[in-house]
């Protein structure tokens, strides 16, 4: 199960570094070209099979404020909800750009580094059909979101 950790103000990043040996999800977004900011100020998520043990292990960690509780019970979040939330972030926890139909994109694969594609269709949250024209022919590719860049 997933649980919510609250950090002290402006300590999310430091706390994440200190507890990253646990299964932690720290969602962020690109604030500027070279800096990231927390997507949820003061909140991180921990995946734990034994929350009482993890609370005890982490309770004196610098930058930790508390674990979210409701009526003296550590509040859990369903795995399927967290899986869905994580679809909007890359493997480093950074918010993926919003992709729209007819938007111009590129692929991260070096083979296609100079080829521009257009999003023609979104098949699911994570799959897209891309179109490009080369040598007077249209080419379609079906790719997952993690292969696309703007």
JSON list of N, CA and C in Angstrom, two decimals, residues 94-146:
[
{"chain": "A", "resi": 94, "resn": "UNK", "atom": "N", "xyz": [9.09, 13.22, -12.85]},
{"chain": "A", "resi": 94, "resn": "UNK", "atom": "CA", "xyz": [8.87, 14.56, -13.42]},
{"chain": "A", "resi": 94, "resn": "UNK", "atom": "C", "xyz": [7.63, 14.52, -14.31]},
{"chain": "A", "resi": 95, "resn": "UNK", "atom": "N", "xyz": [6.77, 15.51, -14.15]},
{"chain": "A", "resi": 95, "resn": "UNK", "atom": "CA", "xyz": [5.53, 15.61, -14.91]},
{"chain": "A", "resi": 95, "resn": "UNK", "atom": "C", "xyz": [5.81, 15.59, -16.40]},
{"chain": "A", "resi": 96, "resn": "UNK", "atom": "N", "xyz": [5.12, 14.72, -17.11]},
{"chain": "A", "resi": 96, "resn": "UNK", "atom": "CA", "xyz": [5.26, 14.64, -18.56]},
{"chain": "A", "resi": 96, "resn": "UNK", "atom": "C", "xyz": [4.49, 15.79, -19.20]},
{"chain": "A", "resi": 97, "resn": "UNK", "atom": "N", "xyz": [4.96, 16.28, -20.34]},
{"chain": "A", "resi": 97, "resn": "UNK", "atom": "CA", "xyz": [4.24, 17.36, -21.01]},
{"chain": "A", "resi": 97, "resn": "UNK", "atom": "C", "xyz": [2.88, 16.88, -21.51]},
{"chain": "A", "resi": 98, "resn": "UNK", "atom": "N", "xyz": [1.95, 17.80, -21.60]},
{"chain": "A", "resi": 98, "resn": "UNK", "atom": "CA", "xyz": [0.62, 17.48, -22.15]},
{"chain": "A", "resi": 98, "resn": "UNK", "atom": "C", "xyz": [0.76, 17.32, -23.65]},
{"chain": "A", "resi": 99, "resn": "UNK", "atom": "N", "xyz": [0.25, 16.22, -24.17]},
{"chain": "A", "resi": 99, "resn": "UNK", "atom": "CA", "xyz": [0.33, 15.95, -25.60]},
{"chain": "A", "resi": 99, "resn": "UNK", "atom": "C", "xyz": [-1.07, 16.03, -26.18]},
{"chain": "A", "resi": 100, "resn": "UNK", "atom": "N", "xyz": [-1.18, 16.72, -27.33]},
{"chain": "A", "resi": 100, "resn": "UNK", "atom": "CA", "xyz": [-2.48, 16.92, -27.96]},
{"chain": "A", "resi": 100, "resn": "UNK", "atom": "C", "xyz": [-2.44, 16.47, -29.40]},
{"chain": "A", "resi": 101, "resn": "UNK", "atom": "N", "xyz": [-3.59, 16.13, -29.94]},
{"chain": "A", "resi": 101, "resn": "UNK", "atom": "CA", "xyz": [-3.72, 15.74, -31.34]},
{"chain": "A", "resi": 101, "resn": "UNK", "atom": "C", "xyz": [-3.25, 16.91, -32.22]},
{"chain": "A", "resi": 102, "resn": "UNK", "atom": "N", "xyz": [-2.52, 16.59, -33.28]},
{"chain": "A", "resi": 102, "resn": "UNK", "atom": "CA", "xyz": [-1.94, 17.53, -34.25]},
{"chain": "A", "resi": 102, "resn": "UNK", "atom": "C", "xyz": [-0.72, 18.28, -33.72]},
{"chain": "A", "resi": 103, "resn": "UNK", "atom": "N", "xyz": [-0.29, 17.96, -32.51]},
{"chain": "A", "resi": 103, "resn": "UNK", "atom": "CA", "xyz": [0.91, 18.59, -31.95]},
{"chain": "A", "resi": 103, "resn": "UNK", "atom": "C", "xyz": [2.15, 17.98, -32.59]},
{"chain": "A", "resi": 104, "resn": "UNK", "atom": "N", "xyz": [3.14, 18.83, -32.85]},
{"chain": "A", "resi": 104, "resn": "UNK", "atom": "CA", "xyz": [4.41, 18.37, -33.40]},
{"chain": "A", "resi": 104, "resn": "UNK", "atom": "C", "xyz": [5.29, 17.86, -32.27]},
{"chain": "A", "resi": 105, "resn": "UNK", "atom": "N", "xyz": [5.87, 16.67, -32.49]},
{"chain": "A", "resi": 105, "resn": "UNK", "atom": "CA", "xyz": [6.73, 16.04, -31.48]},
{"chain": "A", "resi": 105, "resn": "UNK", "atom": "C", "xyz": [7.91, 15.38, -32.17]},
{"chain": "A", "resi": 106, "resn": "UNK", "atom": "N", "xyz": [8.85, 14.93, -31.35]},
{"chain": "A", "resi": 106, "resn": "UNK", "atom": "CA", "xyz": [9.99, 14.16, -31.83]},
{"chain": "A", "resi": 106, "resn": "UNK", "atom": "C", "xyz": [10.08, 12.90, -30.99]},
{"chain": "A", "resi": 107, "resn": "UNK", "atom": "N", "xyz": [10.84, 11.94, -31.50]},
{"chain": "A", "resi": 107, "resn": "UNK", "atom": "CA", "xyz": [11.06, 10.70, -30.76]},
{"chain": "A", "resi": 107, "resn": "UNK", "atom": "C", "xyz": [12.42, 10.75, -30.10]},
{"chain": "A", "resi": 108, "resn": "UNK", "atom": "N", "xyz": [12.53, 10.11, -28.95]},
{"chain": "A", "resi": 108, "resn": "UNK", "atom": "CA", "xyz": [13.80, 10.07, -28.23]},
{"chain": "A", "resi": 108, "resn": "UNK", "atom": "C", "xyz": [14.79, 9.09, -28.87]},
{"chain": "A", "resi": 109, "resn": "UNK", "atom": "N", "xyz": [14.31, 8.18, -29.66]},
{"chain": "A", "resi": 109, "resn": "UNK", "atom": "CA", "xyz": [15.17, 7.21, -30.34]},
{"chain": "A", "resi": 109, "resn": "UNK", "atom": "C", "xyz": [16.12, 7.94, -31.30]},
{"chain": "A", "resi": 110, "resn": "UNK", "atom": "N", "xyz": [17.44, 7.73, -31.18]},
{"chain": "A", "resi": 110, "resn": "UNK", "atom": "CA", "xyz": [18.41, 8.43, -32.02]},
{"chain": "A", "resi": 110, "resn": "UNK", "atom": "C", "xyz": [18.21, 8.19, -33.53]},
{"chain": "A", "resi": 111, "resn": "UNK", "atom": "N", "xyz": [17.61, 7.09, -33.90]},
{"chain": "A", "resi": 111, "resn": "UNK", "atom": "CA", "xyz": [17.34, 6.81, -35.31]},
{"chain": "A", "resi": 111, "resn": "UNK", "atom": "C", "xyz": [16.44, 7.88, -35.91]},
{"chain": "A", "resi": 112, "resn": "UNK", "atom": "N", "xyz": [15.54, 8.42, -35.09]},
{"chain": "A", "resi": 112, "resn": "UNK", "atom": "CA", "xyz": [14.56, 9.42, -35.56]},
{"chain": "A", "resi": 112, "resn": "UNK", "atom": "C", "xyz": [14.88, 10.83, -35.08]},
{"chain": "A", "resi": 113, "resn": "UNK", "atom": "N", "xyz": [16.11, 11.08, -34.68]},
{"chain": "A", "resi": 113, "resn": "UNK", "atom": "CA", "xyz": [16.45, 12.35, -34.03]},
{"chain": "A", "resi": 113, "resn": "UNK", "atom": "C", "xyz": [16.13, 13.60, -34.87]},
{"chain": "A", "resi": 114, "resn": "UNK", "atom": "N", "xyz": [16.18, 13.50, -36.19]},
{"chain": "A", "resi": 114, "resn": "UNK", "atom": "CA", "xyz": [15.91, 14.66, -37.04]},
{"chain": "A", "resi": 114, "resn": "UNK", "atom": "C", "xyz": [14.54, 14.62, -37.71]},
{"chain": "A", "resi": 115, "resn": "UNK", "atom": "N", "xyz": [13.71, 13.69, -37.31]},
{"chain": "A", "resi": 115, "resn": "UNK", "atom": "CA", "xyz": [12.40, 13.51, -37.93]},
{"chain": "A", "resi": 115, "resn": "UNK", "atom": "C", "xyz": [11.32, 14.13, -37.04]},
{"chain": "A", "resi": 116, "resn": "UNK", "atom": "N", "xyz": [10.47, 14.95, -37.63]},
{"chain": "A", "resi": 116, "resn": "UNK", "atom": "CA", "xyz": [9.37, 15.56, -36.89]},
{"chain": "A", "resi": 116, "resn": "UNK", "atom": "C", "xyz": [8.10, 14.77, -37.15]},
{"chain": "A", "resi": 117, "resn": "UNK", "atom": "N", "xyz": [7.36, 14.50, -36.11]},
{"chain": "A", "resi": 117, "resn": "UNK", "atom": "CA", "xyz": [6.12, 13.75, -36.19]},
{"chain": "A", "resi": 117, "resn": "UNK", "atom": "C", "xyz": [4.96, 14.63, -35.74]},
{"chain": "A", "resi": 118, "resn": "UNK", "atom": "N", "xyz": [3.76, 14.22, -36.11]},
{"chain": "A", "resi": 118, "resn": "UNK", "atom": "CA", "xyz": [2.53, 14.86, -35.64]},
{"chain": "A", "resi": 118, "resn": "UNK", "atom": "C", "xyz": [1.71, 13.78, -34.95]},
{"chain": "A", "resi": 119, "resn": "UNK", "atom": "N", "xyz": [1.16, 14.12, -33.80]},
{"chain": "A", "resi": 119, "resn": "UNK", "atom": "CA", "xyz": [0.28, 13.18, -33.10]},
{"chain": "A", "resi": 119, "resn": "UNK", "atom": "C", "xyz": [-1.04, 13.13, -33.85]},
{"chain": "A", "resi": 120, "resn": "UNK", "atom": "N", "xyz": [-1.39, 11.94, -34.33]},
{"chain": "A", "resi": 120, "resn": "UNK", "atom": "CA", "xyz": [-2.64, 11.77, -35.07]},
{"chain": "A", "resi": 120, "resn": "UNK", "atom": "C", "xyz": [-3.76, 11.22, -34.20]},
{"chain": "A", "resi": 121, "resn": "UNK", "atom": "N", "xyz": [-3.39, 10.37, -33.24]},
{"chain": "A", "resi": 121, "resn": "UNK", "atom": "CA", "xyz": [-4.43, 9.74, -32.42]},
{"chain": "A", "resi": 121, "resn": "UNK", "atom": "C", "xyz": [-3.84, 9.30, -31.09]},
{"chain": "A", "resi": 122, "resn": "UNK", "atom": "N", "xyz": [-4.65, 9.41, -30.05]},
{"chain": "A", "resi": 122, "resn": "UNK", "atom": "CA", "xyz": [-4.26, 8.89, -28.75]},
{"chain": "A", "resi": 122, "resn": "UNK", "atom": "C", "xyz": [-5.05, 7.62, -28.51]},
{"chain": "A", "resi": 123, "resn": "UNK", "atom": "N", "xyz": [-4.34, 6.50, -28.38]},
{"chain": "A", "resi": 123, "resn": "UNK", "atom": "CA", "xyz": [-4.98, 5.21, -28.22]},
{"chain": "A", "resi": 123, "resn": "UNK", "atom": "C", "xyz": [-5.34, 4.92, -26.77]},
{"chain": "A", "resi": 124, "resn": "UNK", "atom": "N", "xyz": [-4.52, 5.43, -25.86]},
{"chain": "A", "resi": 124, "resn": "UNK", "atom": "CA", "xyz": [-4.76, 5.27, -24.42]},
{"chain": "A", "resi": 124, "resn": "UNK", "atom": "C", "xyz": [-3.99, 6.37, -23.72]},
{"chain": "A", "resi": 125, "resn": "UNK", "atom": "N", "xyz": [-3.98, 6.34, -22.40]},
{"chain": "A", "resi": 125, "resn": "UNK", "atom": "CA", "xyz": [-3.23, 7.35, -21.64]},
{"chain": "A", "resi": 125, "resn": "UNK", "atom": "C", "xyz": [-1.77, 7.36, -22.05]},
{"chain": "A", "resi": 126, "resn": "UNK", "atom": "N", "xyz": [-1.27, 6.20, -22.43]},
{"chain": "A", "resi": 126, "resn": "UNK", "atom": "CA", "xyz": [0.16, 6.05, -22.65]},
{"chain": "A", "resi": 126, "resn": "UNK", "atom": "C", "xyz": [0.57, 5.73, -24.10]},
{"chain": "A", "resi": 127, "resn": "UNK", "atom": "N", "xyz": [-0.38, 5.54, -25.02]},
{"chain": "A", "resi": 127, "resn": "UNK", "atom": "CA", "xyz": [-0.04, 5.14, -26.39]},
{"chain": "A", "resi": 127, "resn": "UNK", "atom": "C", "xyz": [-0.61, 6.12, -27.41]},
{"chain": "A", "resi": 128, "resn": "UNK", "atom": "N", "xyz": [0.23, 6.40, -28.43]},
{"chain": "A", "resi": 128, "resn": "UNK", "atom": "CA", "xyz": [-0.12, 7.37, -29.45]},
{"chain": "A", "resi": 128, "resn": "UNK", "atom": "C", "xyz": [0.22, 6.85, -30.84]},
{"chain": "A", "resi": 129, "resn": "UNK", "atom": "N", "xyz": [-0.53, 7.31, -31.83]},
{"chain": "A", "resi": 129, "resn": "UNK", "atom": "CA", "xyz": [-0.18, 7.07, -33.22]},
{"chain": "A", "resi": 129, "resn": "UNK", "atom": "C", "xyz": [0.42, 8.37, -33.73]},
{"chain": "A", "resi": 130, "resn": "UNK", "atom": "N", "xyz": [1.64, 8.27, -34.27]},
{"chain": "A", "resi": 130, "resn": "UNK", "atom": "CA", "xyz": [2.35, 9.42, -34.82]},
{"chain": "A", "resi": 130, "resn": "UNK", "atom": "C", "xyz": [2.41, 9.28, -36.33]},
{"chain": "A", "resi": 131, "resn": "UNK", "atom": "N", "xyz": [2.45, 10.42, -37.01]},
{"chain": "A", "resi": 131, "resn": "UNK", "atom": "CA", "xyz": [2.50, 10.45, -38.47]},
{"chain": "A", "resi": 131, "resn": "UNK", "atom": "C", "xyz": [3.65, 11.35, -38.90]},
{"chain": "A", "resi": 132, "resn": "UNK", "atom": "N", "xyz": [4.40, 10.91, -39.90]},
{"chain": "A", "resi": 132, "resn": "UNK", "atom": "CA", "xyz": [5.42, 11.74, -40.51]},
{"chain": "A", "resi": 132, "resn": "UNK", "atom": "C", "xyz": [5.40, 11.49, -42.01]},
{"chain": "A", "resi": 133, "resn": "UNK", "atom": "N", "xyz": [5.90, 12.46, -42.76]},
{"chain": "A", "resi": 133, "resn": "UNK", "atom": "CA", "xyz": [5.97, 12.32, -44.21]},
{"chain": "A", "resi": 133, "resn": "UNK", "atom": "C", "xyz": [7.43, 12.28, -44.60]},
{"chain": "A", "resi": 134, "resn": "UNK", "atom": "N", "xyz": [7.80, 11.26, -45.38]},
{"chain": "A", "resi": 134, "resn": "UNK", "atom": "CA", "xyz": [9.17, 11.11, -45.82]},
{"chain": "A", "resi": 134, "resn": "UNK", "atom": "C", "xyz": [9.16, 10.48, -47.21]},
{"chain": "A", "resi": 135, "resn": "UNK", "atom": "N", "xyz": [9.93, 11.05, -48.10]},
{"chain": "A", "resi": 135, "resn": "UNK", "atom": "CA", "xyz": [9.99, 10.56, -49.48]},
{"chain": "A", "resi": 135, "resn": "UNK", "atom": "C", "xyz": [8.60, 10.46, -50.11]},
{"chain": "A", "resi": 136, "resn": "UNK", "atom": "N", "xyz": [7.78, 11.46, -49.89]},
{"chain": "A", "resi": 136, "resn": "UNK", "atom": "CA", "xyz": [6.43, 11.55, -50.43]},
{"chain": "A", "resi": 136, "resn": "UNK", "atom": "C", "xyz": [5.49, 10.43, -49.96]},
{"chain": "A", "resi": 137, "resn": "UNK", "atom": "N", "xyz": [5.80, 9.83, -48.83]},
{"chain": "A", "resi": 137, "resn": "UNK", "atom": "CA", "xyz": [4.94, 8.80, -48.25]},
{"chain": "A", "resi": 137, "resn": "UNK", "atom": "C", "xyz": [4.67, 9.14, -46.79]},
{"chain": "A", "resi": 138, "resn": "UNK", "atom": "N", "xyz": [3.46, 8.83, -46.36]},
{"chain": "A", "resi": 138, "resn": "UNK", "atom": "CA", "xyz": [3.12, 9.00, -44.95]},
{"chain": "A", "resi": 138, "resn": "UNK", "atom": "C", "xyz": [3.49, 7.73, -44.19]},
{"chain": "A", "resi": 139, "resn": "UNK", "atom": "N", "xyz": [4.13, 7.91, -43.03]},
{"chain": "A", "resi": 139, "resn": "UNK", "atom": "CA", "xyz": [4.50, 6.79, -42.18]},
{"chain": "A", "resi": 139, "resn": "UNK", "atom": "C", "xyz": [3.82, 6.97, -40.83]},
{"chain": "A", "resi": 140, "resn": "UNK", "atom": "N", "xyz": [3.22, 5.87, -40.36]},
{"chain": "A", "resi": 140, "resn": "UNK", "atom": "CA", "xyz": [2.58, 5.87, -39.05]},
{"chain": "A", "resi": 140, "resn": "UNK", "atom": "C", "xyz": [3.37, 5.00, -38.10]},
{"chain": "A", "resi": 141, "resn": "UNK", "atom": "N", "xyz": [3.50, 5.47, -36.88]},
{"chain": "A", "resi": 141, "resn": "UNK", "atom": "CA", "xyz": [4.13, 4.70, -35.81]},
{"chain": "A", "resi": 141, "resn": "UNK", "atom": "C", "xyz": [3.23, 4.73, -34.59]},
{"chain": "A", "resi": 142, "resn": "UNK", "atom": "N", "xyz": [3.16, 3.62, -33.90]},
{"chain": "A", "resi": 142, "resn": "UNK", "atom": "CA", "xyz": [2.47, 3.58, -32.61]},
{"chain": "A", "resi": 142, "resn": "UNK", "atom": "C", "xyz": [3.56, 3.50, -31.55]},
{"chain": "A", "resi": 143, "resn": "UNK", "atom": "N", "xyz": [3.54, 4.46, -30.64]},
{"chain": "A", "resi": 143, "resn": "UNK", "atom": "CA", "xyz": [4.58, 4.53, -29.62]},
{"chain": "A", "resi": 143, "resn": "UNK", "atom": "C", "xyz": [3.97, 4.81, -28.25]},
{"chain": "A", "resi": 144, "resn": "UNK", "atom": "N", "xyz": [4.75, 4.53, -27.22]},
{"chain": "A", "resi": 144, "resn": "UNK", "atom": "CA", "xyz": [4.33, 4.88, -25.87]},
{"chain": "A", "resi": 144, "resn": "UNK", "atom": "C", "xyz": [4.85, 6.27, -25.54]},
{"chain": "A", "resi": 145, "resn": "UNK", "atom": "N", "xyz": [4.21, 6.89, -24.59]},
{"chain": "A", "resi": 145, "resn": "UNK", "atom": "CA", "xyz": [4.51, 8.27, -24.21]},
{"chain": "A", "resi": 145, "resn": "UNK", "atom": "C", "xyz": [5.97, 8.49, -23.84]},
{"chain": "A", "resi": 146, "resn": "UNK", "atom": "N", "xyz": [6.59, 7.50, -23.22]},
{"chain": "A", "resi": 146, "resn": "UNK", "atom": "CA", "xyz": [7.97, 7.67, -22.77]},
{"chain": "A", "resi": 146, "resn": "UNK", "atom": "C", "xyz": [8.99, 7.72, -23.92]}
]
